[in-house]
PDB file of C-alpha atoms in Angstrom:
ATOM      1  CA  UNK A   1      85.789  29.789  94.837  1.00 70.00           C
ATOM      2  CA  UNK A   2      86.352  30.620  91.593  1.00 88.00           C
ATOM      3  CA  UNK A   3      83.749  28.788  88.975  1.00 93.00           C
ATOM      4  CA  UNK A   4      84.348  27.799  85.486  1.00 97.00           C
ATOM      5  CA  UNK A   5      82.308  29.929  82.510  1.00 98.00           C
ATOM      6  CA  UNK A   6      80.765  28.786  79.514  1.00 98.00           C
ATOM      7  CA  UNK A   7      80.003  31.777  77.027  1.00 98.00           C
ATOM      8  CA  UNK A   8      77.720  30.790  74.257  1.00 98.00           C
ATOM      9  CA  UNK A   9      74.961  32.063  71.824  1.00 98.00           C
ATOM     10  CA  UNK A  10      71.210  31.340  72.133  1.00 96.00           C
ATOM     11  CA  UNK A  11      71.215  30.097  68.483  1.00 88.00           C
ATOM     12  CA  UNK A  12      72.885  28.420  66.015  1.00 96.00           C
ATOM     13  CA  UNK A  13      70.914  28.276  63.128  1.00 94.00           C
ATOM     14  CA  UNK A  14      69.324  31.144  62.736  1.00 94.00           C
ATOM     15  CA  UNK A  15      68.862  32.404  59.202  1.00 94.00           C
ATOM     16  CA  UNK A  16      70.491  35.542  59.338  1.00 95.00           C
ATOM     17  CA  UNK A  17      73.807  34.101  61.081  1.00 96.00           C
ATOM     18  CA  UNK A  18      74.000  31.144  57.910  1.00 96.00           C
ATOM     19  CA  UNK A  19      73.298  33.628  55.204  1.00 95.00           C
ATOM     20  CA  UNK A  20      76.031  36.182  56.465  1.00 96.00           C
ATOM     21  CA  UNK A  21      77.993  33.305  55.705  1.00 96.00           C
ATOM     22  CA  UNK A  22      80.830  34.993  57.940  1.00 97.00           C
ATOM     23  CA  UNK A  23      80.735  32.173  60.889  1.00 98.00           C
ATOM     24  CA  UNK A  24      80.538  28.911  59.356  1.00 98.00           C
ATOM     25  CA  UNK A  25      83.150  27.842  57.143  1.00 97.00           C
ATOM     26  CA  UNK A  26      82.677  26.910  53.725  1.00 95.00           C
ATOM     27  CA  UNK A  27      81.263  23.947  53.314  1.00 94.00           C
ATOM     28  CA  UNK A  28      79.352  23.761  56.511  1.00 97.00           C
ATOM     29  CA  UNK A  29      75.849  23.642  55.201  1.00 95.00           C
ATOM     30  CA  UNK A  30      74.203  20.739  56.784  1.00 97.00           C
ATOM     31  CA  UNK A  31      72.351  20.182  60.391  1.00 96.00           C
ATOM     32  CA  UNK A  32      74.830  18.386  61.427  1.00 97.00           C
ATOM     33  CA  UNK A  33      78.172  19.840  60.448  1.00 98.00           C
ATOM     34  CA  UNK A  34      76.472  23.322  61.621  1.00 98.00           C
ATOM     35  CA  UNK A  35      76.634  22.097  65.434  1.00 98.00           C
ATOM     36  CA  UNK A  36      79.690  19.678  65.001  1.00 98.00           C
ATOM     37  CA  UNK A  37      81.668  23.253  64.109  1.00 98.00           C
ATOM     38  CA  UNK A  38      79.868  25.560  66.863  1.00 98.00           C
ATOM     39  CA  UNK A  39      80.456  23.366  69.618  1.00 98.00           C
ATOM     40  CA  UNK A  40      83.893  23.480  68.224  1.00 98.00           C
ATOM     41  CA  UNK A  41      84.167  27.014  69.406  1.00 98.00           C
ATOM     42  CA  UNK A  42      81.705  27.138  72.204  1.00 98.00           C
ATOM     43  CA  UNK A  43      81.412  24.830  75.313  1.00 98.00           C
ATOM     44  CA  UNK A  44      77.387  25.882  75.445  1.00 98.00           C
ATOM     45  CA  UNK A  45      74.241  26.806  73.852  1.00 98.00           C
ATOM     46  CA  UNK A  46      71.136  27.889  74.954  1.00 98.00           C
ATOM     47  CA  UNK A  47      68.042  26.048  72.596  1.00 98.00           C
ATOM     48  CA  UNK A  48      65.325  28.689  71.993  1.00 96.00           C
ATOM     49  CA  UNK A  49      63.349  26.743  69.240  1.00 96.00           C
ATOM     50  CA  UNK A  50      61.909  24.352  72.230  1.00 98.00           C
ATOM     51  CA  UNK A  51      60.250  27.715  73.419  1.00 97.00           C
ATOM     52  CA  UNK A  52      58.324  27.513  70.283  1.00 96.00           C
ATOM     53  CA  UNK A  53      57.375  23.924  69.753  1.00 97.00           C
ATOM     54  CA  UNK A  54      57.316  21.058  71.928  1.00 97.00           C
ATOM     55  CA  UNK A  55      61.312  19.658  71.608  1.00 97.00           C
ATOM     56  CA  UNK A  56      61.892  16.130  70.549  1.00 97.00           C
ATOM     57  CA  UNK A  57      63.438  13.085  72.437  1.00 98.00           C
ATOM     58  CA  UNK A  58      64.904  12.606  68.771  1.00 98.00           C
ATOM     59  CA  UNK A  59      66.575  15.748  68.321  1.00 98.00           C
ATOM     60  CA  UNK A  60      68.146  15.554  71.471  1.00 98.00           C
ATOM     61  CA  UNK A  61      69.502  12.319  70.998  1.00 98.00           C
ATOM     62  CA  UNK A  62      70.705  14.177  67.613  1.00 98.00           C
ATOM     63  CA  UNK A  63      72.485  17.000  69.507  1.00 98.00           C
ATOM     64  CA  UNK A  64      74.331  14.913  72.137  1.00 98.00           C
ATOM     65  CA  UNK A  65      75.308  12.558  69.746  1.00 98.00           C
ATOM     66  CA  UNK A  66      77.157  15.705  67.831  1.00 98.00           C
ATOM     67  CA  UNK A  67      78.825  17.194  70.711  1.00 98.00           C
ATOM     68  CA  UNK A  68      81.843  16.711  72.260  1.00 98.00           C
ATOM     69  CA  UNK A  69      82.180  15.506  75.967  1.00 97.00           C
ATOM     70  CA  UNK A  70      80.937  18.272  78.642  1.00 96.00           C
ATOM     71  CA  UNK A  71      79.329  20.830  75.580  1.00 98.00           C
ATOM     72  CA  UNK A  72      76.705  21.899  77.889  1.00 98.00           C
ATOM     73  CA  UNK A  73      72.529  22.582  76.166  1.00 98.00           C
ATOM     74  CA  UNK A  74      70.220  24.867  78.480  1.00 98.00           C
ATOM     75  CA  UNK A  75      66.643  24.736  76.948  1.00 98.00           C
ATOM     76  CA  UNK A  76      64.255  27.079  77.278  1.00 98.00           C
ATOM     77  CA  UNK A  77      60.940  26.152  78.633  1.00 98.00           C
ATOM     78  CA  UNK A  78      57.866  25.519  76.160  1.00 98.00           C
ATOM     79  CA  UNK A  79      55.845  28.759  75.809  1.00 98.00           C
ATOM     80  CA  UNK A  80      52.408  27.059  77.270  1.00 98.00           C
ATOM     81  CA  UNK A  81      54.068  26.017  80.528  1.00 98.00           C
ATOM     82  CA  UNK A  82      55.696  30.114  81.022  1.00 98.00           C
ATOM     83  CA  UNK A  83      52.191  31.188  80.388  1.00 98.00           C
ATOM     84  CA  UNK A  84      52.306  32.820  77.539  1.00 98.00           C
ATOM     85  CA  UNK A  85      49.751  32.518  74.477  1.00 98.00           C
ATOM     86  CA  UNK A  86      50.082  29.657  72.758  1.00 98.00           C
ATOM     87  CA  UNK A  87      48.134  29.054  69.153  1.00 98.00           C
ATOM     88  CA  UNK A  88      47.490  25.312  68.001  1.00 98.00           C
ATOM     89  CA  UNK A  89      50.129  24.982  65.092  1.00 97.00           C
ATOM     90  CA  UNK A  90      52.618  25.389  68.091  1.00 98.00           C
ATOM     91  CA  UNK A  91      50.956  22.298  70.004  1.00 98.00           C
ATOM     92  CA  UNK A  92      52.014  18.690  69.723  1.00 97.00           C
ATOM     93  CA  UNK A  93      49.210  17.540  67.500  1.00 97.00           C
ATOM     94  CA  UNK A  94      47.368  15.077  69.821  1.00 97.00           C
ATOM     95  CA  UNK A  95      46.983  17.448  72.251  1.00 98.00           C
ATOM     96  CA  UNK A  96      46.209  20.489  69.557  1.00 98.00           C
ATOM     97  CA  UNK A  97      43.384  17.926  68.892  1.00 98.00           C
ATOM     98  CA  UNK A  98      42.193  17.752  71.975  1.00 98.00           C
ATOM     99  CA  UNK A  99      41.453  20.807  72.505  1.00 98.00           C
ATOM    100  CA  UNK A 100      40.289  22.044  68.712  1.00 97.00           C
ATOM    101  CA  UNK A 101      37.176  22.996  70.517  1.00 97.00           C
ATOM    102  CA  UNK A 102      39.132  26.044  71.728  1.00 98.00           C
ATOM    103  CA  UNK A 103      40.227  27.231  69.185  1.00 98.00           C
ATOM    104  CA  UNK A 104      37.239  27.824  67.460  1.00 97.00           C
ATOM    105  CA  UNK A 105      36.605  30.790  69.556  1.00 97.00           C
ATOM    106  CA  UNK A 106      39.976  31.675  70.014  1.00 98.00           C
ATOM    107  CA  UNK A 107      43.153  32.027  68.275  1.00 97.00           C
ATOM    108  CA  UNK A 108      45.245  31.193  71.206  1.00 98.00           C
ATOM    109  CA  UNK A 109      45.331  28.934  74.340  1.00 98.00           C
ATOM    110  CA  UNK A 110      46.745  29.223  78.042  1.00 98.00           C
ATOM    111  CA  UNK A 111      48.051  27.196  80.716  1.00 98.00           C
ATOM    112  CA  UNK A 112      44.765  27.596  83.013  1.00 97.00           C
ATOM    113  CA  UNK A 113      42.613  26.607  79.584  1.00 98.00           C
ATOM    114  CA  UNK A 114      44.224  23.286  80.071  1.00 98.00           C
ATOM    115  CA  UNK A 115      42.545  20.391  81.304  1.00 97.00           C
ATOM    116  CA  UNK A 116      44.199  18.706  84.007  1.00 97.00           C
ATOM    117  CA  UNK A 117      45.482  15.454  82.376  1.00 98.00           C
ATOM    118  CA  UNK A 118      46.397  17.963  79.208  1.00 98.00           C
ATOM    119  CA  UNK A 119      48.578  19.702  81.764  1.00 98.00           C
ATOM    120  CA  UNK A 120      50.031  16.288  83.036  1.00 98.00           C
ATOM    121  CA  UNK A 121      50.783  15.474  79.280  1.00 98.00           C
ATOM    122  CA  UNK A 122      52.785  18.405  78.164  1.00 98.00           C
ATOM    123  CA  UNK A 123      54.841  17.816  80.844  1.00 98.00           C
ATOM    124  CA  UNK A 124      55.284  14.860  80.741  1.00 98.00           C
ATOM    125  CA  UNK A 125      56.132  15.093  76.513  1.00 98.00           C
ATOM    126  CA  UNK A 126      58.606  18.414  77.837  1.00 98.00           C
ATOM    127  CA  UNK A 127      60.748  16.370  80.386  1.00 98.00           C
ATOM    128  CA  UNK A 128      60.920  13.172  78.175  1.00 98.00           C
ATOM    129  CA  UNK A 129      62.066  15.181  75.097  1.00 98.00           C
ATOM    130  CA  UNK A 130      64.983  16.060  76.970  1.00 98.00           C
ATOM    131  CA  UNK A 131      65.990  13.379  79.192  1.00 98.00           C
ATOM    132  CA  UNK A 132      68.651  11.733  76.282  1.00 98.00           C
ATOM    133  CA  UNK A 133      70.403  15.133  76.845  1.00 98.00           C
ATOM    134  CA  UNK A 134      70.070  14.798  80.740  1.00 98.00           C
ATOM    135  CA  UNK A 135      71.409  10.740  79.825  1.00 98.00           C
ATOM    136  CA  UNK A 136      74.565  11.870  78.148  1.00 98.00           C
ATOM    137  CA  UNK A 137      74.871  14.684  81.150  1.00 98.00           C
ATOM    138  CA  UNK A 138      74.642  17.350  78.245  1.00 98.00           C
ATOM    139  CA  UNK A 139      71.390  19.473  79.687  1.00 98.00           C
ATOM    140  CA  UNK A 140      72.379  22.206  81.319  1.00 98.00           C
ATOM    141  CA  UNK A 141      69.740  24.275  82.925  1.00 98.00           C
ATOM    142  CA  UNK A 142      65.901  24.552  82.220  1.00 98.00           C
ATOM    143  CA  UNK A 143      65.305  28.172  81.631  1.00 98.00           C
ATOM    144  CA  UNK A 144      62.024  29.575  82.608  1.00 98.00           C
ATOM    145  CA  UNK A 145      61.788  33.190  80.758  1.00 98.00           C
ATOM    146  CA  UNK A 146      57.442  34.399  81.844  1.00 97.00           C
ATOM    147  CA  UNK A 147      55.849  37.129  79.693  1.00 96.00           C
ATOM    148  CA  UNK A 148      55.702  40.599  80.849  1.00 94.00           C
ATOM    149  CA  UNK A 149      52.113  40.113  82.287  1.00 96.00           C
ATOM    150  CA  UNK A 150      53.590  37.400  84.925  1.00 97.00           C
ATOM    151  CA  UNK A 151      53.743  39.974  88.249  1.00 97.00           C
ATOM    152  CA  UNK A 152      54.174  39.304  91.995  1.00 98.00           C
ATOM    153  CA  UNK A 153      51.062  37.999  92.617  1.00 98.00           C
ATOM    154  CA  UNK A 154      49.959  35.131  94.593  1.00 98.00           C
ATOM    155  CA  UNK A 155      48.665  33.420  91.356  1.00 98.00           C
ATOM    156  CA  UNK A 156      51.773  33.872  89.700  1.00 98.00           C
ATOM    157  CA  UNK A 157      53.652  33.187  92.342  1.00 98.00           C
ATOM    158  CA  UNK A 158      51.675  29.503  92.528  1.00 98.00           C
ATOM    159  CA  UNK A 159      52.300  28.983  88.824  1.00 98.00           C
ATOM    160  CA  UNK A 160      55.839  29.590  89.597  1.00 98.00           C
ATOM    161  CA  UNK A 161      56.191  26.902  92.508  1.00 98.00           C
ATOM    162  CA  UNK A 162      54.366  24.477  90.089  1.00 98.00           C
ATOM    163  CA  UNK A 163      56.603  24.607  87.666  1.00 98.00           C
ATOM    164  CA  UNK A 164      60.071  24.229  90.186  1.00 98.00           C
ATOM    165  CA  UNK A 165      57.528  20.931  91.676  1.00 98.00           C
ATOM    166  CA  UNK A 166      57.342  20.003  88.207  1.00 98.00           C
ATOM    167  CA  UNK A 167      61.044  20.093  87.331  1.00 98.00           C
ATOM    168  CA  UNK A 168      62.267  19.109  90.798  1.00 98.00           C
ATOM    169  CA  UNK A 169      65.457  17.165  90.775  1.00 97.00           C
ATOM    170  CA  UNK A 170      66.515  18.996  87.061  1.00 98.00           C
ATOM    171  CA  UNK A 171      68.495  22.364  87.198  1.00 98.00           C
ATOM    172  CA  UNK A 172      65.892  25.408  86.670  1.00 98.00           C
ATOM    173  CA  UNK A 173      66.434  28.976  85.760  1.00 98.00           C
ATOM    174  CA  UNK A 174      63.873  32.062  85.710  1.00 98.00           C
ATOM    175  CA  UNK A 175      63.630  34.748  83.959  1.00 97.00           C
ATOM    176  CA  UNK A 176      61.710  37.880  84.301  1.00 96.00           C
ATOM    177  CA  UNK A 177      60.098  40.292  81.692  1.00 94.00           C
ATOM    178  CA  UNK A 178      57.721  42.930  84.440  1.00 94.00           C
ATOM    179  CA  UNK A 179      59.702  45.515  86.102  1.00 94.00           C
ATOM    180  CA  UNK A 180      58.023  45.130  89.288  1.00 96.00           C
ATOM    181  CA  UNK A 181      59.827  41.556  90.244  1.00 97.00           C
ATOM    182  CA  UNK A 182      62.909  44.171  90.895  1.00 97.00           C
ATOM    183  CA  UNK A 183      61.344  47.135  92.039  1.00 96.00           C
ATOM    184  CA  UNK A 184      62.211  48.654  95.521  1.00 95.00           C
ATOM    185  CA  UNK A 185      59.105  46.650  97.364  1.00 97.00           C
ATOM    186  CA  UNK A 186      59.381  43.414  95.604  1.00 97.00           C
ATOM    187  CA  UNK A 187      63.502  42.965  94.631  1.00 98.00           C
ATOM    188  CA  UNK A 188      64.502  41.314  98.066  1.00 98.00           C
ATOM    189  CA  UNK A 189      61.438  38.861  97.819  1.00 98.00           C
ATOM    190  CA  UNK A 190      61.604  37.755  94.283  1.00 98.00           C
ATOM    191  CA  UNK A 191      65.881  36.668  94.929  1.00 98.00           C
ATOM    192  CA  UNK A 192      64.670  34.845  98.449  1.00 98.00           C
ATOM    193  CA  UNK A 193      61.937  33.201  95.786  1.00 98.00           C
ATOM    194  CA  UNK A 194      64.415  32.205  93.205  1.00 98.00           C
ATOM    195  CA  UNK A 195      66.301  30.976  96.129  1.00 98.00           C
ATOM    196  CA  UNK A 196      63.763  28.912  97.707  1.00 98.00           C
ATOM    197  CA  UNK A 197      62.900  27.115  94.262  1.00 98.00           C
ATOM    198  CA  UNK A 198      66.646  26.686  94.216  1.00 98.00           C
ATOM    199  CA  UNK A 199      66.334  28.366  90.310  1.00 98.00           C
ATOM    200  CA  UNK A 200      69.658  30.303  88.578  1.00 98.00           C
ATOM    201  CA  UNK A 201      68.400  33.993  89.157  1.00 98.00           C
ATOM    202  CA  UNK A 202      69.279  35.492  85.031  1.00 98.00           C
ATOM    203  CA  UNK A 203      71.108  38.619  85.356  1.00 98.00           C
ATOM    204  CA  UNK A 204      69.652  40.206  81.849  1.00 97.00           C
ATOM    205  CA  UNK A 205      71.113  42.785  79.899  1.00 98.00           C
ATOM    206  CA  UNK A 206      68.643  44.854  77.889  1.00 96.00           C
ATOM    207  CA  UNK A 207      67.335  48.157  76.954  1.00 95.00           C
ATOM    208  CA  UNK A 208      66.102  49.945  79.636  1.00 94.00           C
ATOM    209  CA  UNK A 209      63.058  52.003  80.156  1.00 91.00           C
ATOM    210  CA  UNK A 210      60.304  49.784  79.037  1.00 89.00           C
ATOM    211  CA  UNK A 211      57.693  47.708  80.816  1.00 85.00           C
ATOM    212  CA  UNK A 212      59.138  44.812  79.997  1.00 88.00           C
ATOM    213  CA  UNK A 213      62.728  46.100  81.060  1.00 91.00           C
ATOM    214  CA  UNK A 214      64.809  44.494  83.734  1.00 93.00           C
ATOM    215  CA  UNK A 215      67.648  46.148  85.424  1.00 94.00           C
ATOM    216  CA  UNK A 216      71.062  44.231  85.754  1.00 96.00           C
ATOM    217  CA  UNK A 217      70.524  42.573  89.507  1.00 97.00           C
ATOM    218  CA  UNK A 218      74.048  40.989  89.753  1.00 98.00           C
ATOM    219  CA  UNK A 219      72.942  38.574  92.272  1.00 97.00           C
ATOM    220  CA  UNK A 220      73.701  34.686  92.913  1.00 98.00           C
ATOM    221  CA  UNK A 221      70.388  32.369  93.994  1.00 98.00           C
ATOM    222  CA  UNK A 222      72.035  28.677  93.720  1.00 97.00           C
ATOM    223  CA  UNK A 223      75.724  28.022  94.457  1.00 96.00           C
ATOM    224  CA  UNK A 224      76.119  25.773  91.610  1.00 96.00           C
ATOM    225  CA  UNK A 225      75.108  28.180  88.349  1.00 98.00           C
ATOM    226  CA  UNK A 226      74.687  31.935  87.066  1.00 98.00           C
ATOM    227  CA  UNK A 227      73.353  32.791  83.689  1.00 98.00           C
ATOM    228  CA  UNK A 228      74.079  36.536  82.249  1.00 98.00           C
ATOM    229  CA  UNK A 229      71.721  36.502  79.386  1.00 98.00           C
ATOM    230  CA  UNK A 230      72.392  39.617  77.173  1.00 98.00           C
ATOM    231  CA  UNK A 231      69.918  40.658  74.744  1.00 96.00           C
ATOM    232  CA  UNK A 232      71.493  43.672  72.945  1.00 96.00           C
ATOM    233  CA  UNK A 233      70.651  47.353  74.062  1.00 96.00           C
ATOM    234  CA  UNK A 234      68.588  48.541  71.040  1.00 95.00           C
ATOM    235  CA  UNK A 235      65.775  50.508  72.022  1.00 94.00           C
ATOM    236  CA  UNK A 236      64.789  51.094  68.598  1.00 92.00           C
ATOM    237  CA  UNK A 237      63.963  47.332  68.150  1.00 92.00           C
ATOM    238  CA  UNK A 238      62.956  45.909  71.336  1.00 92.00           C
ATOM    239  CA  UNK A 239      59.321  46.179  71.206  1.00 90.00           C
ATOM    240  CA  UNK A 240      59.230  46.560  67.645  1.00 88.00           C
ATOM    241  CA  UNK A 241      55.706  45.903  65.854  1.00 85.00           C
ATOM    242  CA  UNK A 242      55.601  43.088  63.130  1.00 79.00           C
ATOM    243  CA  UNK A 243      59.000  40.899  64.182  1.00 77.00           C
ATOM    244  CA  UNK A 244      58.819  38.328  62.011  1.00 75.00           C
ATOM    245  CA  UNK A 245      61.973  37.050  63.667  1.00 80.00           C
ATOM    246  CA  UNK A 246      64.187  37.461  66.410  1.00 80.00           C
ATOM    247  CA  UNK A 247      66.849  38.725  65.387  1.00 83.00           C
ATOM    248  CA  UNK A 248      64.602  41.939  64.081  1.00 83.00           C
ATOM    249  CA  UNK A 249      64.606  42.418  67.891  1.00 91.00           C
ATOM    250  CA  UNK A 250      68.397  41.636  68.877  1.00 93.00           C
ATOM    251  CA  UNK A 251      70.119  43.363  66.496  1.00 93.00           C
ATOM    252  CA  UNK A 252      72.982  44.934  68.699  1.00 96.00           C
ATOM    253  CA  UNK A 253      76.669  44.474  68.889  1.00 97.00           C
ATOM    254  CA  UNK A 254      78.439  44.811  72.005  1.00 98.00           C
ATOM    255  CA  UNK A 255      81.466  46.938  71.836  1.00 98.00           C
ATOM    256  CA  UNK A 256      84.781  46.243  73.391  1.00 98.00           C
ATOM    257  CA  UNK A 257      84.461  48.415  76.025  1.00 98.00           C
ATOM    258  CA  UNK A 258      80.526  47.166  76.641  1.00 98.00           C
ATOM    259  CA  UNK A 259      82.218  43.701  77.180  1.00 98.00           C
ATOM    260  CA  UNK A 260      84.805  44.393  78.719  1.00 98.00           C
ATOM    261  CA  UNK A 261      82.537  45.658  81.540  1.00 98.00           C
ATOM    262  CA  UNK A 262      80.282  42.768  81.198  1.00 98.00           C
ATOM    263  CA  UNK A 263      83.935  40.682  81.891  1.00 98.00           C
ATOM    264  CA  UNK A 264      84.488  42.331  85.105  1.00 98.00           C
ATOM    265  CA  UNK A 265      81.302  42.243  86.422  1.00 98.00           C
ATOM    266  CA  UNK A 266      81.060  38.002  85.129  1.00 98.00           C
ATOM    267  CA  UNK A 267      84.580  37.601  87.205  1.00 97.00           C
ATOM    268  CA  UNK A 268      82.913  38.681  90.259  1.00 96.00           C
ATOM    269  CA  UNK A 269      80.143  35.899  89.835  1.00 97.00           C
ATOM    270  CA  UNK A 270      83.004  33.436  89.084  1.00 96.00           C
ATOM    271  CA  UNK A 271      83.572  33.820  93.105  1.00 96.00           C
ATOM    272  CA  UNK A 272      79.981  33.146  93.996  1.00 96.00           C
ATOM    273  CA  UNK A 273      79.251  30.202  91.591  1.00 97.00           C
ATOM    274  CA  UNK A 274      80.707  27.010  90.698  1.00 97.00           C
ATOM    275  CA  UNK A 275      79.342  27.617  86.808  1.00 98.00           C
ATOM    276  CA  UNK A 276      78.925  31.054  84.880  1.00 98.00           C
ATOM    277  CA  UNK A 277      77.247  30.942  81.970  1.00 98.00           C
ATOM    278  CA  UNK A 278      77.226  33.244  79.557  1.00 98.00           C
ATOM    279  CA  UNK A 279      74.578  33.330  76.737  1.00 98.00           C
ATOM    280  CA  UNK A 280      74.252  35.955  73.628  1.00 98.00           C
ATOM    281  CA  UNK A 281      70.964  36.632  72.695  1.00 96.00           C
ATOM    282  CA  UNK A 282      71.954  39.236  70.180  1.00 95.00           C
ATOM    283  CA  UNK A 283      71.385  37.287  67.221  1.00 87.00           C
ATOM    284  CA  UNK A 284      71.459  39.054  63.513  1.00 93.00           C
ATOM    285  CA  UNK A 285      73.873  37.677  61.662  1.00 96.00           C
ATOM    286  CA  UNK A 286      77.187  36.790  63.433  1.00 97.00           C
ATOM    287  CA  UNK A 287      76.639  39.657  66.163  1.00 97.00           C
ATOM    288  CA  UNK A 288      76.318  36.902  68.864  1.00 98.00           C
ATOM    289  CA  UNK A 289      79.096  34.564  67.901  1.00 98.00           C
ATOM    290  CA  UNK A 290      81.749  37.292  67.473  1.00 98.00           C
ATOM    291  CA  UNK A 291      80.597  39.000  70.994  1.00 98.00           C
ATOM    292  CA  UNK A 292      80.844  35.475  72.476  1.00 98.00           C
ATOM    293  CA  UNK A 293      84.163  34.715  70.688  1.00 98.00           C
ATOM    294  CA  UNK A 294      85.786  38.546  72.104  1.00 98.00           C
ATOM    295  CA  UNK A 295      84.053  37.755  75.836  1.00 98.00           C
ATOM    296  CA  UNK A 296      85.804  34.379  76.205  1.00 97.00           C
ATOM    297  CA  UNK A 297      89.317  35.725  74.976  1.00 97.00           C
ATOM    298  CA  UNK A 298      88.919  38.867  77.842  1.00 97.00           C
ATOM    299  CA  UNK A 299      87.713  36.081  80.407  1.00 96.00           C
ATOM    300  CA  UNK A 300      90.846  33.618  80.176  1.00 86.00           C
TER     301      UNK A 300
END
């Protein structure tokens, strides 16, 4: 076997990378021309604002509409359904309503403060935002990225299935942020688990030494896709107090010789994997897009 890659960033718009003004070419200043001219150079990108707020059917039908044939979106999952905090101004506004009691007590919101049928309807809003990418076979994989306080537990573990039962029949990819999913005890457990949900294990690339550090685990849990996700490896930034962005946190660019070993390692997957995908997360000004533009040229 030897799979295709898709290298890619995990934004396009991000303020930083359109004020640099070293990416887009003159001229290139609306919503639309923006992604008309990435996809141009990129055959994916990962969608982080839908981690955020609730995605639209509408801007999806936007986004395939401005992409070329087989320009591939993975979407990460809403931050509710992951588990982490949530506030209200990040909830669809019915449902924000719904629960207003909540908040009245509490700044934020969790999955298990749900009621049931709230549950059903965020999912049910999540899938249905996408599905016009999913039409126009432009949705790539669902990615899954839990918060650092998400450990090997059997309650964790339960959240987990629910959400694979949830997406079942769409592609799915997880991501860690709690060192113990890779530890000696767990490691071998948490692969046969990404396995059994039949979820794209994400080989990360951060800094290392922090709680919320992963180590590269080069491993392959679904025939048919691996992600490499690669967040930068600036320790000075990555659990930086006051981020009012995230590029505050991702500021890191790979060298040549960096991606160069990142290419030799990615060739290896290519054997295990019909699709490789390939996503820069390092995201102050043009850091990701040049990074991207170097790894595809050393990956022909």
């Amino acid at each position: 076997m030897t799979g295709r890659v898709q290298v890619g960033t995990a934004s396009w718009t991000d303020k930083t990378l359109i004020s640099s003004k070293r990416f887009y070419p003159r001229g290139c200043s609306s919503a639309e021309d923006r992604l008309r001219y990435y996809a141009s150079q990129f055959p994916m990108v990962e969608v982080d604002s839908s981690y955020y707020a609730m995605p639209s059917m509408r801007n999806s039908m936007l986004w395939a509409e401005r992409t070329p044939k087989g320009f591939t979106f993975n979407v990460k999952a809403f931050r509710l359904l992951t588990g982490h905090q949530t506030e209200a101004k990040s909830l669809p506004p019915a449902i924000a309503k719904e629960v207003q009691g909540h908040f009245v007590s509490n700044r934020h919101i969790y999955y298990s403060d749900m009621p049931g049928e709230l549950v059903d309807e965020m999912w049910r809003q999540f899938k249905g935002a996408l599905q016009p990418l999913r039409d126009a076979g432009k949705l790539g994989a669902v990615h899954f990225q839990f918060p650092p306080w998400v450990v090997p537990t059997q309650a964790w573990y339960a959240h987990i299935n629910e959400c694979a039962d949830r997406m079942a029949g769409w592609d799915i990819s997880t991501e860690f942020r709690q060192e113990r999913w890779f530890d000696g005890e767990h490691r071998a457990a948490t692969l046969d688990f990404e396995r059994q949900l039949v979820a794209a294990h994400v080989i990360v690339d951060m800094p290392q030494g922090f709680k919320n550090s992963l180590p590269q685990i080069w491993e392959v849990t679904t025939p048919h896709r691996a992600i490499v996700r690669l967040h930068g490896r600036n320790r000075a930034t990555w659990n930086v107090k006051g981020a009012t962005a995230a590029s505050d946190r991702f500021n890191y660019d790979y060298s040549d010789q960096e991606l160069g070993e990142l290419a030799s390692q990615i060739q290896l997957l290519r054997r295990q994997a019909e699709l490789v995908q390939v996503v820069f997360n390092n995201n102050f000004e043009d850091q990701g897009q040049r990074n991207a533009s170097t790894l595809q040229g050393m990956l022909l």
